[in-house]
């Protein structure tokens, strides 16, 4: 009876698995703050993506961890850079079984850890950064990425990337706009996952956690610029923003269950304080109930197996 009258359900195809690929490694490297999650070699990355596809997961979101970083993140636009090589490898391996997506941001590739190019006084230069994003978009699309995850929160990034993709003939490459991306403490473990070089914070270009209406405004702007999907990030602490955006959006709305959300549940479960499986399932159902059409979660493959 409960199953018959359930209002919110989760299907494996509504789950997206974030994956990290690290240059220069031959075996998976465990991420200590995210038990069960690894930085992958290209070979282990392909195995993880194959497992996700076999479980029915809808897509993977790929992040690159390069060996060399510099002020403008030149490895991000090198066709032979780790992210772009890995993208091509995944498309060849599993591209017919799930959607291969890529993170489009400079923070993994810069020696200062910010999401963009810095000006002479150390501030992120919005317009100079967008020029780099355009170059990244074209290289990632050439590598075969089906959806570009614009996560840098620069003003005008969606419009610039959409225009460049269309002019280059990549009319079928979709844009996922990280529209309501908040300056959150819950990103902490992700810093280890991508070996971030950041000192300080990103509050000048990510949203204030206290601002609900601003999340709606940012999503509306990205939709007007041609986004195909909009994102709310993090998920669990911003369900009100997610519900607001979902209520007004006529395009898909996704949410990212971030590293800190993952780590807290894993830590509590490891201590025997909560039922791990029930907590995972409940956390994702809550995100779906608030209005997310799909959820990026590090439990995607495991959860998809339970659901099937």
PDB file of N, CA, C and O in Angstrom, residues 90-117:
ATOM      1  N   UNK A  90      36.014   7.911 -22.031  1.00  0.00           N
ATOM      2  CA  UNK A  90      34.710   7.506 -21.500  1.00  0.00           C
ATOM      3  C   UNK A  90      33.647   7.463 -22.580  1.00  0.00           C
ATOM      4  O   UNK A  90      32.795   6.575 -22.589  1.00  0.00           O
ATOM      5  N   UNK A  91      33.668   8.433 -23.471  1.00  0.00           N
ATOM      6  CA  UNK A  91      32.692   8.439 -24.563  1.00  0.00           C
ATOM      7  C   UNK A  91      32.835   7.160 -25.389  1.00  0.00           C
ATOM      8  O   UNK A  91      31.840   6.520 -25.764  1.00  0.00           O
ATOM      9  N   UNK A  92      34.075   6.760 -25.651  1.00  0.00           N
ATOM     10  CA  UNK A  92      34.307   5.539 -26.416  1.00  0.00           C
ATOM     11  C   UNK A  92      33.867   4.307 -25.640  1.00  0.00           C
ATOM     12  O   UNK A  92      33.377   3.330 -26.224  1.00  0.00           O
ATOM     13  N   UNK A  93      34.023   4.353 -24.310  1.00  0.00           N
ATOM     14  CA  UNK A  93      33.733   3.182 -23.474  1.00  0.00           C
ATOM     15  C   UNK A  93      32.246   3.024 -23.172  1.00  0.00           C
ATOM     16  O   UNK A  93      31.705   1.915 -23.260  1.00  0.00           O
ATOM     17  N   UNK A  94      31.585   4.117 -22.776  1.00  0.00           N
ATOM     18  CA  UNK A  94      30.210   4.003 -22.271  1.00  0.00           C
ATOM     19  C   UNK A  94      29.250   5.038 -22.859  1.00  0.00           C
ATOM     20  O   UNK A  94      28.123   5.185 -22.389  1.00  0.00           O
ATOM     21  N   UNK A  95      29.695   5.757 -23.878  1.00  0.00           N
ATOM     22  CA  UNK A  95      28.904   6.872 -24.391  1.00  0.00           C
ATOM     23  C   UNK A  95      27.553   6.501 -24.959  1.00  0.00           C
ATOM     24  O   UNK A  95      26.674   7.363 -25.070  1.00  0.00           O
ATOM     25  N   UNK A  96      27.360   5.230 -25.301  1.00  0.00           N
ATOM     26  CA  UNK A  96      26.055   4.792 -25.790  1.00  0.00           C
ATOM     27  C   UNK A  96      25.141   4.325 -24.659  1.00  0.00           C
ATOM     28  O   UNK A  96      23.956   4.067 -24.881  1.00  0.00           O
ATOM     29  N   UNK A  97      25.707   4.201 -23.442  1.00  0.00           N
ATOM     30  CA  UNK A  97      24.941   3.644 -22.326  1.00  0.00           C
ATOM     31  C   UNK A  97      24.525   4.699 -21.306  1.00  0.00           C
ATOM     32  O   UNK A  97      23.553   4.503 -20.580  1.00  0.00           O
ATOM     33  N   UNK A  98      25.266   5.785 -21.213  1.00  0.00           N
ATOM     34  CA  UNK A  98      24.908   6.885 -20.323  1.00  0.00           C
ATOM     35  C   UNK A  98      25.473   8.182 -20.889  1.00  0.00           C
ATOM     36  O   UNK A  98      26.195   8.179 -21.883  1.00  0.00           O
ATOM     37  N   UNK A  99      25.118   9.295 -20.259  1.00  0.00           N
ATOM     38  CA  UNK A  99      25.516  10.610 -20.765  1.00  0.00           C
ATOM     39  C   UNK A  99      26.823  11.039 -20.109  1.00  0.00           C
ATOM     40  O   UNK A  99      26.894  11.178 -18.876  1.00  0.00           O
ATOM     41  N   UNK A 100      27.848  11.239 -20.911  1.00  0.00           N
ATOM     42  CA  UNK A 100      29.139  11.704 -20.412  1.00  0.00           C
ATOM     43  C   UNK A 100      29.133  13.228 -20.358  1.00  0.00           C
ATOM     44  O   UNK A 100      28.938  13.894 -21.378  1.00  0.00           O
ATOM     45  N   UNK A 101      29.346  13.748 -19.165  1.00  0.00           N
ATOM     46  CA  UNK A 101      29.300  15.193 -18.919  1.00  0.00           C
ATOM     47  C   UNK A 101      30.617  15.635 -18.305  1.00  0.00           C
ATOM     48  O   UNK A 101      31.298  14.842 -17.652  1.00  0.00           O
ATOM     49  N   UNK A 102      30.960  16.904 -18.481  1.00  0.00           N
ATOM     50  CA  UNK A 102      32.234  17.407 -17.968  1.00  0.00           C
ATOM     51  C   UNK A 102      32.047  18.706 -17.200  1.00  0.00           C
ATOM     52  O   UNK A 102      31.222  19.546 -17.557  1.00  0.00           O
ATOM     53  N   UNK A 103      32.834  18.839 -16.147  1.00  0.00           N
ATOM     54  CA  UNK A 103      32.860  20.081 -15.383  1.00  0.00           C
ATOM     55  C   UNK A 103      33.644  21.121 -16.164  1.00  0.00           C
ATOM     56  O   UNK A 103      34.776  20.875 -16.598  1.00  0.00           O
ATOM     57  N   UNK A 104      33.037  22.289 -16.345  1.00  0.00           N
ATOM     58  CA  UNK A 104      33.700  23.366 -17.070  1.00  0.00           C
ATOM     59  C   UNK A 104      34.005  24.491 -16.083  1.00  0.00           C
ATOM     60  O   UNK A 104      33.179  25.358 -15.828  1.00  0.00           O
ATOM     61  N   UNK A 105      35.178  24.417 -15.490  1.00  0.00           N
ATOM     62  CA  UNK A 105      35.626  25.408 -14.514  1.00  0.00           C
ATOM     63  C   UNK A 105      37.142  25.327 -14.438  1.00  0.00           C
ATOM     64  O   UNK A 105      37.736  24.288 -14.753  1.00  0.00           O
ATOM     65  N   UNK A 106      37.768  26.396 -13.986  1.00  0.00           N
ATOM     66  CA  UNK A 106      39.227  26.454 -13.967  1.00  0.00           C
ATOM     67  C   UNK A 106      39.839  26.092 -12.624  1.00  0.00           C
ATOM     68  O   UNK A 106      41.060  25.977 -12.525  1.00  0.00           O
ATOM     69  N   UNK A 107      39.033  25.910 -11.578  1.00  0.00           N
ATOM     70  CA  UNK A 107      39.623  25.798 -10.248  1.00  0.00           C
ATOM     71  C   UNK A 107      40.557  24.605 -10.107  1.00  0.00           C
ATOM     72  O   UNK A 107      41.555  24.679  -9.386  1.00  0.00           O
ATOM     73  N   UNK A 108      40.252  23.480 -10.782  1.00  0.00           N
ATOM     74  CA  UNK A 108      41.149  22.330 -10.692  1.00  0.00           C
ATOM     75  C   UNK A 108      42.475  22.562 -11.392  1.00  0.00           C
ATOM     76  O   UNK A 108      43.455  21.862 -11.119  1.00  0.00           O
ATOM     77  N   UNK A 109      42.517  23.546 -12.294  1.00  0.00           N
ATOM     78  CA  UNK A 109      43.669  23.710 -13.182  1.00  0.00           C
ATOM     79  C   UNK A 109      44.552  24.920 -12.850  1.00  0.00           C
ATOM     80  O   UNK A 109      45.619  25.067 -13.429  1.00  0.00           O
ATOM     81  N   UNK A 110      44.098  25.779 -11.931  1.00  0.00           N
ATOM     82  CA  UNK A 110      44.871  26.985 -11.611  1.00  0.00           C
ATOM     83  C   UNK A 110      45.736  26.773 -10.377  1.00  0.00           C
ATOM     84  O   UNK A 110      45.377  26.017  -9.462  1.00  0.00           O
ATOM     85  N   UNK A 111      46.872  27.473 -10.342  1.00  0.00           N
ATOM     86  CA  UNK A 111      47.778  27.342  -9.201  1.00  0.00           C
ATOM     87  C   UNK A 111      47.329  28.172  -8.006  1.00  0.00           C
ATOM     88  O   UNK A 111      47.915  28.079  -6.922  1.00  0.00           O
ATOM     89  N   UNK A 112      46.263  28.975  -8.185  1.00  0.00           N
ATOM     90  CA  UNK A 112      45.701  29.728  -7.066  1.00  0.00           C
ATOM     91  C   UNK A 112      44.371  29.144  -6.601  1.00  0.00           C
ATOM     92  O   UNK A 112      43.840  29.556  -5.578  1.00  0.00           O
ATOM     93  N   UNK A 113      43.809  28.211  -7.363  1.00  0.00           N
ATOM     94  CA  UNK A 113      42.618  27.503  -6.943  1.00  0.00           C
ATOM     95  C   UNK A 113      41.304  28.228  -7.153  1.00  0.00           C
ATOM     96  O   UNK A 113      40.249  27.687  -6.796  1.00  0.00           O
ATOM     97  N   UNK A 114      41.340  29.414  -7.733  1.00  0.00           N
ATOM     98  CA  UNK A 114      40.088  30.115  -8.013  1.00  0.00           C
ATOM     99  C   UNK A 114      39.501  29.633  -9.330  1.00  0.00           C
ATOM    100  O   UNK A 114      40.175  29.006 -10.151  1.00  0.00           O
ATOM    101  N   UNK A 115      38.236  29.957  -9.525  1.00  0.00           N
ATOM    102  CA  UNK A 115      37.498  29.462 -10.691  1.00  0.00           C
ATOM    103  C   UNK A 115      37.727  30.296 -11.940  1.00  0.00           C
ATOM    104  O   UNK A 115      37.031  30.093 -12.939  1.00  0.00           O
ATOM    105  N   UNK A 116      38.672  31.229 -11.880  1.00  0.00           N
ATOM    106  CA  UNK A 116      38.898  32.085 -13.029  1.00  0.00           C
ATOM    107  C   UNK A 116      40.282  32.689 -13.046  1.00  0.00           C
ATOM    108  O   UNK A 116      41.157  32.340 -12.242  1.00  0.00           O
ATOM    109  N   UNK A 117      40.455  33.606 -13.973  1.00  0.00           N
ATOM    110  CA  UNK A 117      41.715  34.335 -14.147  1.00  0.00           C
ATOM    111  C   UNK A 117      41.727  35.507 -13.173  1.00  0.00           C
ATOM    112  O   UNK A 117      40.719  36.214 -13.025  1.00  0.00           O
TER     113      UNK A 117
END
